[in-house]
Coordinates of C-alpha atoms and ligand atoms in Angstrom, one line a residue:
X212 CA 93.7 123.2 127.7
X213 CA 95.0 124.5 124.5
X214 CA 96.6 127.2 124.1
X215 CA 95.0 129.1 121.2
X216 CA 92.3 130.3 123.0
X217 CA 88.3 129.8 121.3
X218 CA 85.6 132.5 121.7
X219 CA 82.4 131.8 123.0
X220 CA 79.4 130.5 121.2
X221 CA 77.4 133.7 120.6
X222 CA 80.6 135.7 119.2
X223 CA 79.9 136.3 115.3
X224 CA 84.2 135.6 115.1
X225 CA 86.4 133.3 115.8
X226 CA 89.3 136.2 115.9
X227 CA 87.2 139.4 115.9
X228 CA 90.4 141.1 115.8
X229 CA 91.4 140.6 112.6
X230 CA 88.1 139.1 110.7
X231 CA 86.7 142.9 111.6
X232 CA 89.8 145.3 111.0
X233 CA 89.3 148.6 109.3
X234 CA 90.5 148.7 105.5
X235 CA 93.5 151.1 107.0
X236 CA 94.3 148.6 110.2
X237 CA 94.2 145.9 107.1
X238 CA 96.8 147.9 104.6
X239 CA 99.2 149.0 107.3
X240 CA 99.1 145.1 108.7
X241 CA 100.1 144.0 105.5
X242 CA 102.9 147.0 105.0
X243 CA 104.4 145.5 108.2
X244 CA 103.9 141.6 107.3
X245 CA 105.3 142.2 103.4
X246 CA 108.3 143.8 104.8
X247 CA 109.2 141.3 107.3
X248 CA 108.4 138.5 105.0
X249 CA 110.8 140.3 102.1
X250 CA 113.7 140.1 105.2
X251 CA 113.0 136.1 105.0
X252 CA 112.9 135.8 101.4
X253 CA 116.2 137.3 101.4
X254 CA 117.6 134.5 103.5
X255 CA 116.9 132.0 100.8
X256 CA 119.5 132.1 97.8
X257 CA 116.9 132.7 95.1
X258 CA 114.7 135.3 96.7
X259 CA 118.4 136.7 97.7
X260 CA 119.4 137.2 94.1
X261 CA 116.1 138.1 92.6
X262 CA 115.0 141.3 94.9
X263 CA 119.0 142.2 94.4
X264 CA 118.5 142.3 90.9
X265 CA 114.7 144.2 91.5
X266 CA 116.8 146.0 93.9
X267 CA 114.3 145.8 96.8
X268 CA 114.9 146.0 100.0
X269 CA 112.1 145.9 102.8
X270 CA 112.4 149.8 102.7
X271 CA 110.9 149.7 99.7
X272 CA 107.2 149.1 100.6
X273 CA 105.8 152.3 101.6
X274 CA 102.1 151.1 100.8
X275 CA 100.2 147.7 99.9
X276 CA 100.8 148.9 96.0
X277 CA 104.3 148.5 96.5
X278 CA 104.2 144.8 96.2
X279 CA 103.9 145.3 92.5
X280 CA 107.7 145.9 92.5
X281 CA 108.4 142.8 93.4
X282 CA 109.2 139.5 91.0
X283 CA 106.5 137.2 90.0
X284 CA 106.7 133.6 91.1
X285 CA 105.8 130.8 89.1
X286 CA 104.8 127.2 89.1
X287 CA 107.6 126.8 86.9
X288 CA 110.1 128.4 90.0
X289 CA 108.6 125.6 92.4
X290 CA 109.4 122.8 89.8
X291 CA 112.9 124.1 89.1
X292 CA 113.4 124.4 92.9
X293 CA 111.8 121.2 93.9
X294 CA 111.9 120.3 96.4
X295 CA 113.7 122.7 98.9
X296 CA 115.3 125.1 96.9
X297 CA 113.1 128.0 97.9
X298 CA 113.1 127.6 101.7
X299 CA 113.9 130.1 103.7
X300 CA 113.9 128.2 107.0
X301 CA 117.1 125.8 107.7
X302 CA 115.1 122.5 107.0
X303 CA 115.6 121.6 110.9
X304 CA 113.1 124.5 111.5
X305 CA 110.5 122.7 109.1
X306 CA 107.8 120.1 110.6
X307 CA 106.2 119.4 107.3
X308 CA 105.7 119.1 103.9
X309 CA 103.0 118.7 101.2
X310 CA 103.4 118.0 97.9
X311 CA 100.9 119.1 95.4
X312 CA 98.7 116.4 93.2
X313 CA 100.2 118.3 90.0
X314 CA 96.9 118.9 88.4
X315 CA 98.5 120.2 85.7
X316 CA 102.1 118.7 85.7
X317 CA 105.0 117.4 88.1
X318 CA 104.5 117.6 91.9
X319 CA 105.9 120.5 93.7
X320 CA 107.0 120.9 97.3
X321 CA 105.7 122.9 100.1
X322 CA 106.9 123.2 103.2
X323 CA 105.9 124.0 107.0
X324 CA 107.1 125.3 110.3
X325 CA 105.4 124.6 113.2
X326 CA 104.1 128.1 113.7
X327 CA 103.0 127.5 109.8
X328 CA 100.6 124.9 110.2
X329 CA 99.3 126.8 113.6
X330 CA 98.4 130.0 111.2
X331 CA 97.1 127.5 108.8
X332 CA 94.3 125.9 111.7
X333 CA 93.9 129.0 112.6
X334 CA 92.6 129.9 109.4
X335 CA 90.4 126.7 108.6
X336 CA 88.9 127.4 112.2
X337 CA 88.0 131.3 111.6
X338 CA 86.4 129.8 108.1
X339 CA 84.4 127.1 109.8
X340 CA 83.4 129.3 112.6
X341 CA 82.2 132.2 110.1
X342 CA 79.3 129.4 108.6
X343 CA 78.0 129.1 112.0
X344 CA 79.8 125.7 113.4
X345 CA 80.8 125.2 117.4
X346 CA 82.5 123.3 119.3
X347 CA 79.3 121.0 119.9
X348 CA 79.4 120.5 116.1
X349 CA 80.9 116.9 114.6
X350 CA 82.2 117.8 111.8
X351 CA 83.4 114.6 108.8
X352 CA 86.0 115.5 106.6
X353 CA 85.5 113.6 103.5
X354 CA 88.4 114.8 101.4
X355 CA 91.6 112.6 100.8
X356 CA 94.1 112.7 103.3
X357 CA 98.0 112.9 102.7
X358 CA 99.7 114.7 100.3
X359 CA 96.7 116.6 99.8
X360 CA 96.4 119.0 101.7
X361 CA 92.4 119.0 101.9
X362 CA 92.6 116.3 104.5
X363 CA 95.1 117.4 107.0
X364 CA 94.2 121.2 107.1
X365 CA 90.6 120.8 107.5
X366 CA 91.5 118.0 110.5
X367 CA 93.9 120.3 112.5
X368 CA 91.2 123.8 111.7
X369 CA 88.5 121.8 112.5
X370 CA 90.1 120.9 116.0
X371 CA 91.8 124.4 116.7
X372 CA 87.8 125.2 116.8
X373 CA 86.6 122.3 119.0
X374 CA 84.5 120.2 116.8
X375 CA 84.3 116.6 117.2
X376 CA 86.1 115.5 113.9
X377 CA 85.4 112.8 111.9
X378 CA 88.9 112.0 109.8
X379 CA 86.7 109.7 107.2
X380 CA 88.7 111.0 104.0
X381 CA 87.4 110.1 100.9
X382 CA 85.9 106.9 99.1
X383 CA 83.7 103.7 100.8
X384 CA 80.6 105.8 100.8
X385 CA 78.1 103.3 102.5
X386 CA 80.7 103.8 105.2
X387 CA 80.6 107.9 105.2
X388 CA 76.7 107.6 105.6
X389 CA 76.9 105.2 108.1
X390 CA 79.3 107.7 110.2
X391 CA 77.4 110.5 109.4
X392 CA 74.1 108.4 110.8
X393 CA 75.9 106.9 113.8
X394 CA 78.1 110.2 115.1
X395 CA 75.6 112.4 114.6
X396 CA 77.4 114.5 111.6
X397 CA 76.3 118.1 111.2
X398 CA 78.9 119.2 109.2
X399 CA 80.8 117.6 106.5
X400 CA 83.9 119.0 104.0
X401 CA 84.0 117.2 100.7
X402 CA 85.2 118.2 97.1
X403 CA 81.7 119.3 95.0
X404 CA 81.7 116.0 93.3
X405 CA 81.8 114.0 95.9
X406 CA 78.6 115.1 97.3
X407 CA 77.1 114.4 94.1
X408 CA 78.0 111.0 94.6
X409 CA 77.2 110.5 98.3
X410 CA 73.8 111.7 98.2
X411 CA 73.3 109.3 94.9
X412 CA 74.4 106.4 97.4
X413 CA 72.1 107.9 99.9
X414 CA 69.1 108.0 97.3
X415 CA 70.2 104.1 96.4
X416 CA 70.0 103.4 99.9
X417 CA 66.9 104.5 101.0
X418 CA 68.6 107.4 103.5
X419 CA 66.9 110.9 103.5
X420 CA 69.9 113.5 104.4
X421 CA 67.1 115.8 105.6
X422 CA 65.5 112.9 108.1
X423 CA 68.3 110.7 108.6
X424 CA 71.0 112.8 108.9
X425 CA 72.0 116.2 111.1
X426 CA 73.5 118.2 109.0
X427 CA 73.8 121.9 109.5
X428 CA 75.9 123.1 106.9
X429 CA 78.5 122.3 104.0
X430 CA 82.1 122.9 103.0
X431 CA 82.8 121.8 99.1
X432 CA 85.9 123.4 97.3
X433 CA 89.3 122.1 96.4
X434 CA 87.6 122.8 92.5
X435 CA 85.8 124.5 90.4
X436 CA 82.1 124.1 90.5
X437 CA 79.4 126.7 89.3
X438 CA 76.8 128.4 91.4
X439 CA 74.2 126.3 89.4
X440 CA 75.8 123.4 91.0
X441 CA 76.3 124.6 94.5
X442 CA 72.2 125.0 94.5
X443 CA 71.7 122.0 93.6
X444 CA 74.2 120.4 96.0
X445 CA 72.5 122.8 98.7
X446 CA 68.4 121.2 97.0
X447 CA 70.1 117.6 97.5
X448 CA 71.1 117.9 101.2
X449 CA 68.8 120.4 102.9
X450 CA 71.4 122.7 103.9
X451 CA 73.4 125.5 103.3
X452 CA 76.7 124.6 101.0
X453 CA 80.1 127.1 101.7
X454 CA 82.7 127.5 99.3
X455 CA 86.1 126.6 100.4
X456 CA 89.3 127.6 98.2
X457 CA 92.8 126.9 99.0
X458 CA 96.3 126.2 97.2
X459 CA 99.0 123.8 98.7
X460 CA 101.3 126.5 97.7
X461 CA 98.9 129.3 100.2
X462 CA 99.1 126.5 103.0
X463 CA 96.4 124.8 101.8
X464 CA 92.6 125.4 102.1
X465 CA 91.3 128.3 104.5
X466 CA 92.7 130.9 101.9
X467 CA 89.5 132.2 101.0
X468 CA 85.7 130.8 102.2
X469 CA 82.3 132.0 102.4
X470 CA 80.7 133.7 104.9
X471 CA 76.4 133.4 105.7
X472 CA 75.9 135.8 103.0
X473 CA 77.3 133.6 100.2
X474 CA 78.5 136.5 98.1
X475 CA 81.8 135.5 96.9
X476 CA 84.9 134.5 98.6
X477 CA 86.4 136.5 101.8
X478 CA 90.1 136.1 101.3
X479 CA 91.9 137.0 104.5
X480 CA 94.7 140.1 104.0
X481 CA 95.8 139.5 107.1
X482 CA 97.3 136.3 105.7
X483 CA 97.8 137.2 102.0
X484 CA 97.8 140.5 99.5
X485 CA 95.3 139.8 96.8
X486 CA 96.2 141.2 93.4
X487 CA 94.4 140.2 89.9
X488 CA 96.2 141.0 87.1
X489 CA 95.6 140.9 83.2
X490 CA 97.5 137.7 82.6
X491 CA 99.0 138.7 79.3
X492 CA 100.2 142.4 80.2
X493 CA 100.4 141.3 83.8
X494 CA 99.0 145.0 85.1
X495 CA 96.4 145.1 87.8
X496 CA 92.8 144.7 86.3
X497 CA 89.8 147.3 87.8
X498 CA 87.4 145.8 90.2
X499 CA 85.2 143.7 88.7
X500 CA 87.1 143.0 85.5
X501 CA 88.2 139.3 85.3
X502 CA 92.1 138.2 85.6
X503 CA 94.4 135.9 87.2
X504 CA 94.6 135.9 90.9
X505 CA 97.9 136.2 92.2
X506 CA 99.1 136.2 95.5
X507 CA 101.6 136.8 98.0
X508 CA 101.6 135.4 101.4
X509 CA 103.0 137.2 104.1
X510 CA 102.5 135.6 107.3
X511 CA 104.7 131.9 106.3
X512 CA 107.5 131.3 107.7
X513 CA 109.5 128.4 105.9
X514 CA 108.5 129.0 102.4
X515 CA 106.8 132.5 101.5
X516 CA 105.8 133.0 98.1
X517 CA 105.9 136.6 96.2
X518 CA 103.8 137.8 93.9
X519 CA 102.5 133.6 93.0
X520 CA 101.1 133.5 89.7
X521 CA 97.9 131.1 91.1
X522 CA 96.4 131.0 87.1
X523 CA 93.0 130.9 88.6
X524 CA 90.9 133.0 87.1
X525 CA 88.3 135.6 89.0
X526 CA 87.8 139.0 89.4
X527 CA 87.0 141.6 92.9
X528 CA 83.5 141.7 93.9
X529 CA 84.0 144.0 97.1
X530 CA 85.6 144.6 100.0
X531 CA 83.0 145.7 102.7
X532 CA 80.4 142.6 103.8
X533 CA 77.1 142.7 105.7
X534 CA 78.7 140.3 107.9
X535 CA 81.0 142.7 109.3
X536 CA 84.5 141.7 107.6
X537 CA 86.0 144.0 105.2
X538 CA 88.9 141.7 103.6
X539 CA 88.3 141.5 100.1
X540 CA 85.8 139.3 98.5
X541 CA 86.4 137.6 95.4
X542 CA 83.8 135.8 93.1
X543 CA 83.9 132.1 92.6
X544 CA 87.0 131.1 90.3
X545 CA 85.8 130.6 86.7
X546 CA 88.6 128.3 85.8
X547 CA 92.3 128.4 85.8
X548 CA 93.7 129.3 83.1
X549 CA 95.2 126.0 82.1
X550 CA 91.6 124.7 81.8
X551 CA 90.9 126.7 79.7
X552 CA 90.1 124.7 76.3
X553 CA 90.5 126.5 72.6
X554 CA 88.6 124.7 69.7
X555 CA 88.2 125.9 66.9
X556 CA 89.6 129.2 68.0
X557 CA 86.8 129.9 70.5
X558 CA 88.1 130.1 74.5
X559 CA 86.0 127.6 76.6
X560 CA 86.0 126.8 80.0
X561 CA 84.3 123.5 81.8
X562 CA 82.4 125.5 84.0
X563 CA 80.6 127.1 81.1
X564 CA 79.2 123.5 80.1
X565 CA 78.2 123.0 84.1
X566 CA 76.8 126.1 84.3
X567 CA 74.2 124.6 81.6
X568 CA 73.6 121.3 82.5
X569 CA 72.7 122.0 85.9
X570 CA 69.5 123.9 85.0
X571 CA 68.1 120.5 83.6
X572 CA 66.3 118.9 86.3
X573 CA 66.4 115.5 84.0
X574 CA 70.0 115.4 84.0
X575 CA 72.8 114.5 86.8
X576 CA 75.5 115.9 88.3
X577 CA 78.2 114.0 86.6
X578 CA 79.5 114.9 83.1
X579 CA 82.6 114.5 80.8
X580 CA 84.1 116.8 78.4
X581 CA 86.0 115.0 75.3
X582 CA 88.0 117.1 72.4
X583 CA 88.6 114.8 69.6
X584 CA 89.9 115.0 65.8
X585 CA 87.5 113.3 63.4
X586 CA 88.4 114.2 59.8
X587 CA 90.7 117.2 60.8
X588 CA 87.6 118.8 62.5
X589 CA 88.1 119.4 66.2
X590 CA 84.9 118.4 67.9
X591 CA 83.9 118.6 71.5
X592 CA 81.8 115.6 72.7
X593 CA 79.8 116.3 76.2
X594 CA 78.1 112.7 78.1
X595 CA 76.3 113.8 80.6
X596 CA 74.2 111.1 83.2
X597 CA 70.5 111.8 83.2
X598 CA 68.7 111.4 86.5
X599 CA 67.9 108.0 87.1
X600 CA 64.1 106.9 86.1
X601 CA 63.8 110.1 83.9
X602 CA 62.1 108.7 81.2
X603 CA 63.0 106.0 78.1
X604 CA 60.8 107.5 76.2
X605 CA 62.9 108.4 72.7
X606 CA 60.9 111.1 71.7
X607 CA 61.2 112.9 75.0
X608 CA 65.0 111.7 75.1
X609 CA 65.6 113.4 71.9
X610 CA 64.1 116.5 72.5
X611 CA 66.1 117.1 75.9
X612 CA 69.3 116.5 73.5
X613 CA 68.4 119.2 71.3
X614 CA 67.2 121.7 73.9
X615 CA 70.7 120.9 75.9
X616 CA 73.2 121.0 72.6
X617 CA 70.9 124.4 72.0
X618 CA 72.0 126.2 75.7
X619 CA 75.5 124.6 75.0
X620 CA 75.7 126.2 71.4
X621 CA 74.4 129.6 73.0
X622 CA 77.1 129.9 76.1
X623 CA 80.3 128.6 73.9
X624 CA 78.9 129.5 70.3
X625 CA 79.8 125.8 69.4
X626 CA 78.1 122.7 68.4
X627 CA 79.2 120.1 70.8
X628 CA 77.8 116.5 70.2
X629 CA 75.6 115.7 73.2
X630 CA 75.2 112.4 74.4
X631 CA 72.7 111.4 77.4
X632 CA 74.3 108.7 79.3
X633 CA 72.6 106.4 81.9
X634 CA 73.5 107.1 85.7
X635 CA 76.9 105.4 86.9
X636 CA 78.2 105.0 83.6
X637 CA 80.7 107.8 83.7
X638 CA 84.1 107.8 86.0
X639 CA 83.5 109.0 89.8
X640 CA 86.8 110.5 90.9
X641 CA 87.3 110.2 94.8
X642 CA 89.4 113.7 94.4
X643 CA 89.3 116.3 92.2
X644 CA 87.1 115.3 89.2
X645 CA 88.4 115.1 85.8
X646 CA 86.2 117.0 83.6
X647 CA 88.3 117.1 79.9
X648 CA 89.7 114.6 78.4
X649 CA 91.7 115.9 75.0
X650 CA 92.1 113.3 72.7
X651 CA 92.8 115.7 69.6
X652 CA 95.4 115.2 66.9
X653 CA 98.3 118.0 67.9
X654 CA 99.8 119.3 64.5
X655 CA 103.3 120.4 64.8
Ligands
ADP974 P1 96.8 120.8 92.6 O1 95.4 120.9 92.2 O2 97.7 121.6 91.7 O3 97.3 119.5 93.0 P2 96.0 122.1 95.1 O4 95.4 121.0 95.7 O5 96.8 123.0 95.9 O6 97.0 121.7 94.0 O7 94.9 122.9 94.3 C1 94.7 124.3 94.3 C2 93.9 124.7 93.1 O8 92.6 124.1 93.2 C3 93.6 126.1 93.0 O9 94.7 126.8 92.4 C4 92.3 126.2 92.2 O10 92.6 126.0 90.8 C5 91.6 124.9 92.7 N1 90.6 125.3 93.7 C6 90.7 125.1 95.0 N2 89.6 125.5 95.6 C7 88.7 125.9 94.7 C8 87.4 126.5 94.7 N3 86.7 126.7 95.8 N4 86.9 126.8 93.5 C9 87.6 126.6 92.4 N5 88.8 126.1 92.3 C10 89.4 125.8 93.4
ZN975 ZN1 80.9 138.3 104.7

């Protein structure tokens, strides 16, 4: 028997307790967790030195607002630290690390206790629990495994609940269908791209998800994706599609998911305090007003972050839900701010271009964004796949074009150069998919 317990199958949560606190039960929780986790930080040299300087003590957190005393942390500390310098755990106390893919940059270290990676499961489970999945439910987890932590969280959260699990990990995707067929799959967790591209095998191989298959429900996260492309995801498969957003540097994913309602991301305080700030002035934004998300995790053991500057970018939808859990729900991240592209002056995110062509039926789910200098001009140049058998009639070809470079001109007030590709003749990531490629000229 294990020893973290699992509710039965008609309870609406996996850990009533805390999925259903009371705003108050959440904000004194957190009082209590921020303190405690200020008394760790000051074991490790830099945390030591920096809430010295802030002069903070754990005295100094009356209330949740308090937290804005404290320093920021930055990607740039975990770099300068890597890899242990900001433990605050004698390594022997550690059980694990991950190392982030650097996205953006060099890799940076995270590391676990044991009782880490049980808060972590513990998370994924409440998350997969929340979209309706049992313990009768065989859940595949198409994500890499590794260093990324989208493989090994979801494995150990989808056992703390009891599923089945399928440990497929990305890539060979004749051989994810054939699982899902044979094992009787009714869940699957896969970065948004990737679905894309398994249901395109599936359509190549003559396997209809909604016959074949047994799917009850979706995870995709791990990066950004629109709600244009969520639908269609949700169209391809026949079933409901959850987002799922995590940070090595929170754990991992299971830092914020969807509930039934799909109305934004419930991100759990009793984990983390949620703040968005304006990233230039760095002051709290009001609800509903977009900034970065930072947060602060107060429940880790060998490597608590304050104040983390995530440079995702979202903004406070609510914190009350029809489902019954009043932890704050954020929208879906429109970017991190290191997407974010400037040409010709004019701020433009990727998701902007998805957000457009996913509401053309002719076109696909896979597109590229590439910024070149022709002639001193920066240009931006989107290929995008159009859905097989379309049509190759030029006319009708060239008409889509301009009606596409139209929409596009409309959301980002440029001109991009549009160029219909045939499907499979872009790059299929088996991770996170690249979307930019910037090829321009960089005057000095
Ligand atoms: P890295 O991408 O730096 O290797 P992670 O794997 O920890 O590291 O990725 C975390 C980042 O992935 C987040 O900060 C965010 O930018 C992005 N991300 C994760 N989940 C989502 C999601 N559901 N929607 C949008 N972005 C996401
Ligand atoms: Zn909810």
């Amino acid at each position: 028997m294990s020893k973290f317990p699992v509710p039965d199958d008609s309870c609406e949560y996996f850990d009533q307790e805390h999925e259903t606190m009371t705003r108050e039960q959440i904000e004194a929780l957190q009082v209590e967790r921020l303190r405690d986790t200020i008394k760790r930080c000051q074991k490790n040299p830099v945390y030591k030195k920096r809430l010295a300087e802030a002069d903070i003590t754990p005295e100094s957190i009356q209330t949740v607002a308090d937290v804005r005393k404290l320093p920021f942390t930055t990607k740039q500390d975990l770099r300068e630290n890597y890899p242990f310098g900001l433990a605050c755990v004698p390594l022997r106390d550690c059980v694990r690390l991950h190392s982030s893919s650097g996205t953006t940059g060099n890799p940076t270290v995270i590391l676990h206790t044991q009782n880490d990676l049980d808060e972590w499961a513990n998370q994924v489970a409440r998350n997969l629990w929340m979209i309706g999945l049992r313990p009768s439910d065989v859940f595949q987890n198409s994500s890499g495994y590794g260093m990324f932590t989208g493989g090994l969280g979801f494995q150990y959260g989808a056992e703390r609940l009891g599923m089945l699990t399928v440990p497929a990990a990305a890539g060979n995707s004749l051989r994810q269908i054939k699982f899902m067929k044979d094992f009787g799959t009714t869940a699957v967790h896969a970065v948004p791209s990737y679905v894309t591209r398994l249901y395109e095998v599936m359509q190549e191989t003559g396997v209809d998800p909604r016959k074949d298959l047994k799917l009850k429900a979706l995870a995709i996260g791990a990066e950004p994706h629109s709600e244009a492309q969520r639908q269609r995801i949700e169209q391809m498969l026949g079933v409901k599609a959850y987002n799922s957003f995590g940070m090595s540097e929170m754990c991992g994913p299971g830092v914020g998911f969807e509930c039934k309602e799909q109305n934004g991301l419930h991100f759990w305080e009793d984990y983390y305090i949620v703040e968005i700030v304006n990233p230039d002035t760095l002051e709290p934004v009001p609800d509903g007003e977009i900034g970065e998300l930072v947060l602060t995790s107060i429940c880790r053991e060998a490597m608590p972050l304050l104040r983390y500057r995530t440079r995702d970018l979202t903004r406070v939808l609510g914190r009350t839900c029809a489902c019954g859990r009043n932890h704050i729900r954020l929208d879906r991240m429109k970017g991190r701010s290191d997407d974010m592209m400037v040409l010709r002056g004019v701020n433009i995110f990727p998701i902007q271009i998805e957000k457009i062509l996913m509401n053309f039926k002719e076109l696909a789910s896979n597109y590229l964004i590439t910024l070149t200098t022709d002639d001193d001009n920066d240009n931006m140049t989107v290929e995008v796949e159009l859905e097989e058998l379309f049509t190759d009639d030029y006319g009708r070809l060239q008409e889509l074009k301009r009606e596409v470079t139209r929409q596009l001109k409309d959301e980002i007030l440029l001109t991009p150069i549009v160029k219909l590709v045939p499907k499979g003749t872009l790059p299929v990531s088996e991770g996170k998919a690249v979307r930019v490629v910037d090829k321009r000229k960089v005057y000095q």
